[in-house]
Short mmCIF file of C-alpha atoms in Angstrom, two decimals:
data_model
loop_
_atom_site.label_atom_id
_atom_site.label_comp_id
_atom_site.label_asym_id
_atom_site.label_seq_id
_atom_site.Cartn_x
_atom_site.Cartn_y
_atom_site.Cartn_z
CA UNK L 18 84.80 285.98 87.75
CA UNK L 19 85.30 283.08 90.40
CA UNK L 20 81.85 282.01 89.84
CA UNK L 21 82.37 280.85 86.10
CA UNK L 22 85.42 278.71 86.82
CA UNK L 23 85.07 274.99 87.28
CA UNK L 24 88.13 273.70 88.76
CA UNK L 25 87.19 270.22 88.77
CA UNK L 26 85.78 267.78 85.96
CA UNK L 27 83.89 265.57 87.82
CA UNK L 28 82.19 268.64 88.97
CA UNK L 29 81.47 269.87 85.40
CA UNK L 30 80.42 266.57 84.11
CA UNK L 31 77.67 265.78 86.81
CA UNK L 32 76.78 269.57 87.31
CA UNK L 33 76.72 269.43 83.40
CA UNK L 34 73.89 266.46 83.40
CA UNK L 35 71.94 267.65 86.35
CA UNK L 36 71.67 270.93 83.92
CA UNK L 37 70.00 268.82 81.03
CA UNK L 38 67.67 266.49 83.19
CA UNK L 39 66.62 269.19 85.52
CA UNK L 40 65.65 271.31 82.42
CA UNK L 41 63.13 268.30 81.59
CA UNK L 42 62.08 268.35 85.03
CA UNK L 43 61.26 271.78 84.92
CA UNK L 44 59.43 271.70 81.37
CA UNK L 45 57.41 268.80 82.26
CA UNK L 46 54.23 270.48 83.01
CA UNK L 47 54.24 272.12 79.82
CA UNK L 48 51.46 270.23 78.50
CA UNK L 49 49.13 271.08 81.14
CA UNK L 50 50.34 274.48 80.59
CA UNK L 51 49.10 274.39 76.79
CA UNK L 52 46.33 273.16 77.95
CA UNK L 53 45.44 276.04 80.47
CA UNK L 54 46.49 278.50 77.03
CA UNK L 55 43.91 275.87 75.11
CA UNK L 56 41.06 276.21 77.50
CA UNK L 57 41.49 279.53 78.75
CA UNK L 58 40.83 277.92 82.02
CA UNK L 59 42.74 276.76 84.77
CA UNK L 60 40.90 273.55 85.00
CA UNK L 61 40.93 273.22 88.88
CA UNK L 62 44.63 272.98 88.73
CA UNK L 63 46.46 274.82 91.68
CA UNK L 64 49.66 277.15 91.49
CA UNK L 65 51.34 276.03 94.43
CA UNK L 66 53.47 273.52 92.96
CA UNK L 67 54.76 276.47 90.58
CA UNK L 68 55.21 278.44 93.79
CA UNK L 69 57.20 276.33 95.50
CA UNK L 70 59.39 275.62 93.10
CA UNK L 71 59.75 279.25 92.55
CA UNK L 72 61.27 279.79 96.04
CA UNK L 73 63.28 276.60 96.28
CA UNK L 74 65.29 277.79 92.94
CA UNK L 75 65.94 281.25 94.31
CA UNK L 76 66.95 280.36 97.69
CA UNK L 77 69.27 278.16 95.67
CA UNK L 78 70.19 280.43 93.61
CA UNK L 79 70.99 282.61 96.74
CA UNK L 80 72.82 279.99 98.16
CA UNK L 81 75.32 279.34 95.18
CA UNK L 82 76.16 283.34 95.30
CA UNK L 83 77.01 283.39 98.56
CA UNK L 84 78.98 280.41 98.94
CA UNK L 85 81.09 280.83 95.02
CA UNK L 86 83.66 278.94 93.86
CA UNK L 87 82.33 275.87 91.60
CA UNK L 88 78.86 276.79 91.77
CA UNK L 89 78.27 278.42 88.20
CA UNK L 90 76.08 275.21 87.31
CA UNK L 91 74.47 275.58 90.48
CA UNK L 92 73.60 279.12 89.61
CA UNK L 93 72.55 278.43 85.87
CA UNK L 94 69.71 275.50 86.23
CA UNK L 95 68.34 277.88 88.90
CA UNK L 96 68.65 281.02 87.32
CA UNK L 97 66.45 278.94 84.17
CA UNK L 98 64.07 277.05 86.79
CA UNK L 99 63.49 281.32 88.14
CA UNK L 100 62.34 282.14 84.58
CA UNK L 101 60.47 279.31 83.94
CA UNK L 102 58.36 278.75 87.16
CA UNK L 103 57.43 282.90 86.67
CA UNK L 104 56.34 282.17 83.39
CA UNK L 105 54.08 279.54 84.43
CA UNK L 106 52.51 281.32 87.13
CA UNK L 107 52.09 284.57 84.92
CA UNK L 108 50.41 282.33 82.48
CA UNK L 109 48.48 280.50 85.33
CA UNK L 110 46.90 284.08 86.47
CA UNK L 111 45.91 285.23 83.34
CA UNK L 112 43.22 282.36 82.94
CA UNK L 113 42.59 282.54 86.77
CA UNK L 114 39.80 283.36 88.26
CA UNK L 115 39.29 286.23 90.52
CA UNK L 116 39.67 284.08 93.32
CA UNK L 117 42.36 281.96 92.19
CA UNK L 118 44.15 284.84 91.46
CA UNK L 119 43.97 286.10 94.92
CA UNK L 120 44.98 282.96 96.90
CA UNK L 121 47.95 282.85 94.01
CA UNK L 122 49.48 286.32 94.67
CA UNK L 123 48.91 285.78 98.53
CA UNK L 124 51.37 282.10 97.83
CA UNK L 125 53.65 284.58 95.72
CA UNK L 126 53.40 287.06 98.78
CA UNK L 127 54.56 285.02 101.12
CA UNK L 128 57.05 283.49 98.86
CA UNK L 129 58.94 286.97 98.13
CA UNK L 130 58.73 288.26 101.95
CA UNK L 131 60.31 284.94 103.20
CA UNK L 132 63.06 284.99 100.45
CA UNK L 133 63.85 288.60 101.96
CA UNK L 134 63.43 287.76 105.60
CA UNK L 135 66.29 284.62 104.51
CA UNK L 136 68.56 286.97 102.42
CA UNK L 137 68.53 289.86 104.70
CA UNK L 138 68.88 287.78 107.79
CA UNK L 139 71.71 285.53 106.83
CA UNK L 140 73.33 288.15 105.51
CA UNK L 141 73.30 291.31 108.64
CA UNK L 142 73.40 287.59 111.08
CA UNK L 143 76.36 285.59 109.70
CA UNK L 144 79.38 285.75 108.07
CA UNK L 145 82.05 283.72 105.79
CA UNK L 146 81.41 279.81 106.34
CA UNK L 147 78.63 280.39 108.69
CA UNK L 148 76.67 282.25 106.40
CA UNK L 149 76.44 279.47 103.89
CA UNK L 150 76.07 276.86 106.23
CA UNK L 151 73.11 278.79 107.28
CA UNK L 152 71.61 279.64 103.93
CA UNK L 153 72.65 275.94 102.90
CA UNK L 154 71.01 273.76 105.41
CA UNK L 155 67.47 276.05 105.04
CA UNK L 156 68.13 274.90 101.47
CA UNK L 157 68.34 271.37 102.76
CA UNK L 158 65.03 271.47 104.73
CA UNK L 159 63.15 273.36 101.75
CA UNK L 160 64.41 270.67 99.03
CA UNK L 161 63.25 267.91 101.70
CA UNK L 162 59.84 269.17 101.92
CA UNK L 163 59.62 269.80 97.96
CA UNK L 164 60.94 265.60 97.73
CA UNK L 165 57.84 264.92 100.29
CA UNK L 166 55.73 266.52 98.36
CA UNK L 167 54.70 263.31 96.08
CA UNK L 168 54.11 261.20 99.22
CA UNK L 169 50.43 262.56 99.23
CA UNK L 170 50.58 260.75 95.31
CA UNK L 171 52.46 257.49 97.14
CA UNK L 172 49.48 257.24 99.32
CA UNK L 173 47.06 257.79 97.11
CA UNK L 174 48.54 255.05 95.13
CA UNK L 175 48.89 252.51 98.16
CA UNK L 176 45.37 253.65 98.89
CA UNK L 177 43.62 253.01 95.53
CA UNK L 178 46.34 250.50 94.45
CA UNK L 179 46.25 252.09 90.87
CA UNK L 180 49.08 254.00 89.26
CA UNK L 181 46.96 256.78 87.28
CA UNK L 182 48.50 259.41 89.67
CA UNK L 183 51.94 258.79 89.22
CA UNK L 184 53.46 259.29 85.64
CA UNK L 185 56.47 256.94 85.89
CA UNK L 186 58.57 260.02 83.36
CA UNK L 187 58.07 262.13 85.93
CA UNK L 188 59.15 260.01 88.60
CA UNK L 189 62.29 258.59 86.47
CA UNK L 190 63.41 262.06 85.76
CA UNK L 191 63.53 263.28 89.47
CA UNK L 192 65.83 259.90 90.18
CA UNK L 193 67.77 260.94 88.01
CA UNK L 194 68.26 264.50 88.51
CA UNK L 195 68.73 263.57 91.88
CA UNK L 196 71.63 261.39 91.08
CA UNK L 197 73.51 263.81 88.92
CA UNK L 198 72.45 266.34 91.81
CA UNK L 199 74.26 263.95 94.41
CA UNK L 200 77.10 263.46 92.55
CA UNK L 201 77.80 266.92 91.45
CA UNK L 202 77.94 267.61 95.21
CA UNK L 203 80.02 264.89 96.46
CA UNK L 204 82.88 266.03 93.69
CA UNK L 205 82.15 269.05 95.01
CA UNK L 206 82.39 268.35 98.61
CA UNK L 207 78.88 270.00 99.21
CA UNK L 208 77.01 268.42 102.28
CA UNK L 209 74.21 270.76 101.87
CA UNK L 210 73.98 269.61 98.04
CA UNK L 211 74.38 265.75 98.20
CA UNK L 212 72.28 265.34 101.71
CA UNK L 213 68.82 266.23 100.03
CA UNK L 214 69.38 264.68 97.06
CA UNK L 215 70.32 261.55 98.69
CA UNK L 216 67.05 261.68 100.34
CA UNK L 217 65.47 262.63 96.40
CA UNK L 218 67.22 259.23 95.02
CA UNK L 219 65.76 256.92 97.57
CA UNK L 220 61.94 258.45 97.46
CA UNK L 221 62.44 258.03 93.40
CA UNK L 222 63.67 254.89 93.55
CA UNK L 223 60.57 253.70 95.98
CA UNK L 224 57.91 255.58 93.55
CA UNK L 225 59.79 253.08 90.51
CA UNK L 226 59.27 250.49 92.66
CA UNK L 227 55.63 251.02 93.85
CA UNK L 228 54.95 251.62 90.61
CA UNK L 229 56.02 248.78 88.95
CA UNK L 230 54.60 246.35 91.48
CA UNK L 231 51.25 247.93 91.05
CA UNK L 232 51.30 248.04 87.57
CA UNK L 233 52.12 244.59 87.50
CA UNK L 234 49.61 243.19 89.90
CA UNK L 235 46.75 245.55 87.83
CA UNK L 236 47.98 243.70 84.53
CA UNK L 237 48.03 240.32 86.36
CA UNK L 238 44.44 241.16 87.48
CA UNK L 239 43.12 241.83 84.35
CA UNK L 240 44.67 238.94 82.95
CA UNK L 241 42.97 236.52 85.65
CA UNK L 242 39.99 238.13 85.56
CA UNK L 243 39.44 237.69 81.92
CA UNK L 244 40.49 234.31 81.60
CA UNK L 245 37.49 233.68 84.65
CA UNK L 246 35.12 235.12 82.73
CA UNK L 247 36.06 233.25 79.57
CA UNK L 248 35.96 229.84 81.29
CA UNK L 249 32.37 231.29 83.19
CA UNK L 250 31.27 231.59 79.61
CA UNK L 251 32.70 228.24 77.75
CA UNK L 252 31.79 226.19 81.01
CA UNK L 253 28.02 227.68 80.95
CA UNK L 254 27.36 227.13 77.48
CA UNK L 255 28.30 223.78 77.45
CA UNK L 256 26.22 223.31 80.85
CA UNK L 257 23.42 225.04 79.59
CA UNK L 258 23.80 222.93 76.16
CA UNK L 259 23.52 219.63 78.90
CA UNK L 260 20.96 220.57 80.92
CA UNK L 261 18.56 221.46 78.38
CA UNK L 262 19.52 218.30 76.55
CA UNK L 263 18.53 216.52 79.10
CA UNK L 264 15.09 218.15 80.06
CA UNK L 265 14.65 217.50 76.18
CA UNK L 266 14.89 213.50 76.60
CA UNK L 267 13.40 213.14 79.98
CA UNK L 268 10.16 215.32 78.52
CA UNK L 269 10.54 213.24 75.74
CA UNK L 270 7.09 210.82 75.65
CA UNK L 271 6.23 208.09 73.05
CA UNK L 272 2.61 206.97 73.60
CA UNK L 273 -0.28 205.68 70.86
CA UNK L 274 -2.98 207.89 70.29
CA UNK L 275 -6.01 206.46 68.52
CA UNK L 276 -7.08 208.14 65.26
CA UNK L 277 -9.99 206.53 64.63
CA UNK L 278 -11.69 209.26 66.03
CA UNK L 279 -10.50 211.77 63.87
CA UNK L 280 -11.45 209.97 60.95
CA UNK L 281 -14.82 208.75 62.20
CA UNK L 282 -16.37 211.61 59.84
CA UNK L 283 -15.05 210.30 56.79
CA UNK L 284 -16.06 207.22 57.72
CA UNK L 285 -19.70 207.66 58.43
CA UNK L 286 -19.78 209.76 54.76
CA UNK L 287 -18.88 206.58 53.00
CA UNK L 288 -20.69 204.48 54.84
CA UNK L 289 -23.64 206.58 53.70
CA UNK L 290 -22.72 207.07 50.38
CA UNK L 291 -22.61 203.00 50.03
CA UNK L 292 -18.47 203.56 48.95
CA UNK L 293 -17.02 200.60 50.52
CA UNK L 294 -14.14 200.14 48.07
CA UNK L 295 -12.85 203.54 48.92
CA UNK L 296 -13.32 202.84 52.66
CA UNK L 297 -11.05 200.03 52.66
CA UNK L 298 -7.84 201.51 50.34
CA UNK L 299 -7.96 204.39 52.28
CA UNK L 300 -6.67 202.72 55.22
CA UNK L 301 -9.77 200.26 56.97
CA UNK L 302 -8.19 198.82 59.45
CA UNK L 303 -6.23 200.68 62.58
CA UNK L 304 -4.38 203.96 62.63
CA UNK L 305 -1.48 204.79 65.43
CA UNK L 306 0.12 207.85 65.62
CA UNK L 307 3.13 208.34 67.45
CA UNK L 308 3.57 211.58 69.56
CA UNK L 309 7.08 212.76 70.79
CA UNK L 310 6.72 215.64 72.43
CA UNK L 311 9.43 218.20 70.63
CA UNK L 312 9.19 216.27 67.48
CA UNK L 313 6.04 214.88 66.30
CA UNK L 314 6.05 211.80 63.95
CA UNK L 315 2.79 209.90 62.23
CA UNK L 316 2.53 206.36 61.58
CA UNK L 317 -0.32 204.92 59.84
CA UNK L 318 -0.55 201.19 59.47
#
């Protein structure tokens, strides 16, 4: 009954939030679970991350038995994490194929033996405080490697300089589940609880960070590049509009042309017919026409 007594309240307070937040950690690849169920498909996505998860909350979980005391927290966020990673991954190989489902029960292979190999060995190897030092500290260097894991996403990030790999939820909720996580072992005196979760804070911290910076200079980008093109387009109308106002005056040409040739027809018809009368009111006498070229304008005088 020692493991369900919490002697201290710090240590049920902070082991009490690292409960909730880690929950939300754990159920936040439940929508690309639905979508698996959806699809009937795996999509391309792997199990590993399911896998590893799976063996970092039962060496945990082993961890918090052997050592007792205030660990019943300890034991309950990894007894859920157990039953929710397994249900992912039995989910995950019903829509596998053949040989996804091979590679994922070779991971879940070599998951289980290891888990025995730790168990069995700590426990025939060591005993009292060395025994959980042991247990604790492979703990320590499993957590570490599941907190590196999103440094292949950091990279990516720093590489492409875009943020569509990193949800910033994701990221906020391991910083904070890290924090509780720290806390509950400092109050609980727990190197082997507080050291990779101190490591967990920091990495969170610099994904919030390289996120925001990113996502601001993207934004800023945008914002510069679509006030260029706006003042490429305003600017190049109104050159345009100059340009071709000016080929239109310096094209422009006044010069007389003589119509008397166009009307020498007429002319010679009344001349023949003897009408001089009508010869003269309809314009004896010189005609001028004025020609601009773009806009034409007659004047008869």
């Amino acid at each position: 009954m020692e493991l369900f007594v919490v002697h201290s309240r710090l240590v049920f307070v902070f082991g009490l939030l690292g409960n909730i937040i880690s929950t939300g950690v754990y159920f936040a690849p439940m929508p690309t679970i639905i979508e698996i169920c959806k699809a009937k498909s795996t999509m391309g996505f792997q199990s590993l991350p399911y896998i590893v998860s799976l063996f970092s909350a039962l060496l945990w979980l082993f961890y918090a038995l052997v050592k007792g005391g205030d660990t019943f927290l300890l034991i309950s966020i990894n007894t859920l994490g157990i039953f929710i990673e397994s249900v992912y991954i039995i989910i995950f190989l019903i829509f596998a194929t053949p040989n996804t489902k091979k590679q994922t029960f070779k991971g879940l292979t070599g998951v289980m033996v290891l888990c025995l190999v730790i168990s069995l060995g700590t426990f025939f190897s060591f005993q009292g405080h060395t025994r959980v030092l042991v247990v604790g500290w492979i703990c320590v260097a499993v957590s570490v490697c599941v907190f590196a894991a999103p440094l292949t996403i950091v990279f990516e990030v720093v590489r492409t300089k875009s943020v569509e790999f990193m949800p910033l939820s994701l990221s906020c909720f391991l910083t904070l589940s890290a924090t509780m996580w720290f806390a509950y072992g400092m109050s609980l005196k727990d190197i082997c609880v507080t050291v990779p979760n101190v490591l967990g804070f920091l990495l969170g911290v610099f994904q919030m960070g390289l996120y925001a910076y990113y996502k601001r200079k993207a934004a800023k980008n945008i914002s510069n590049t679509g006030e260029e093109k706006l003042k490429a387009a305003g600017g190049g109308n109104k050159d345009q509009h100059v340009i071709n106002m000016s080929v239109a005056l310096s094209n422009s040409e006044v010069h007389p042309v003589d119509s008397s040739g166009r009307s020498s027809e007429a002319e010679d018809e009344t001349q023949r017919s003897g009408s001089q009368d009508d010869n003269d009111n309809n314009g004896g006498g010189s005609s001028m026409k004025l020609e601009v070229r773009g806009a034409r304008a007659d004047v008869i005088n």
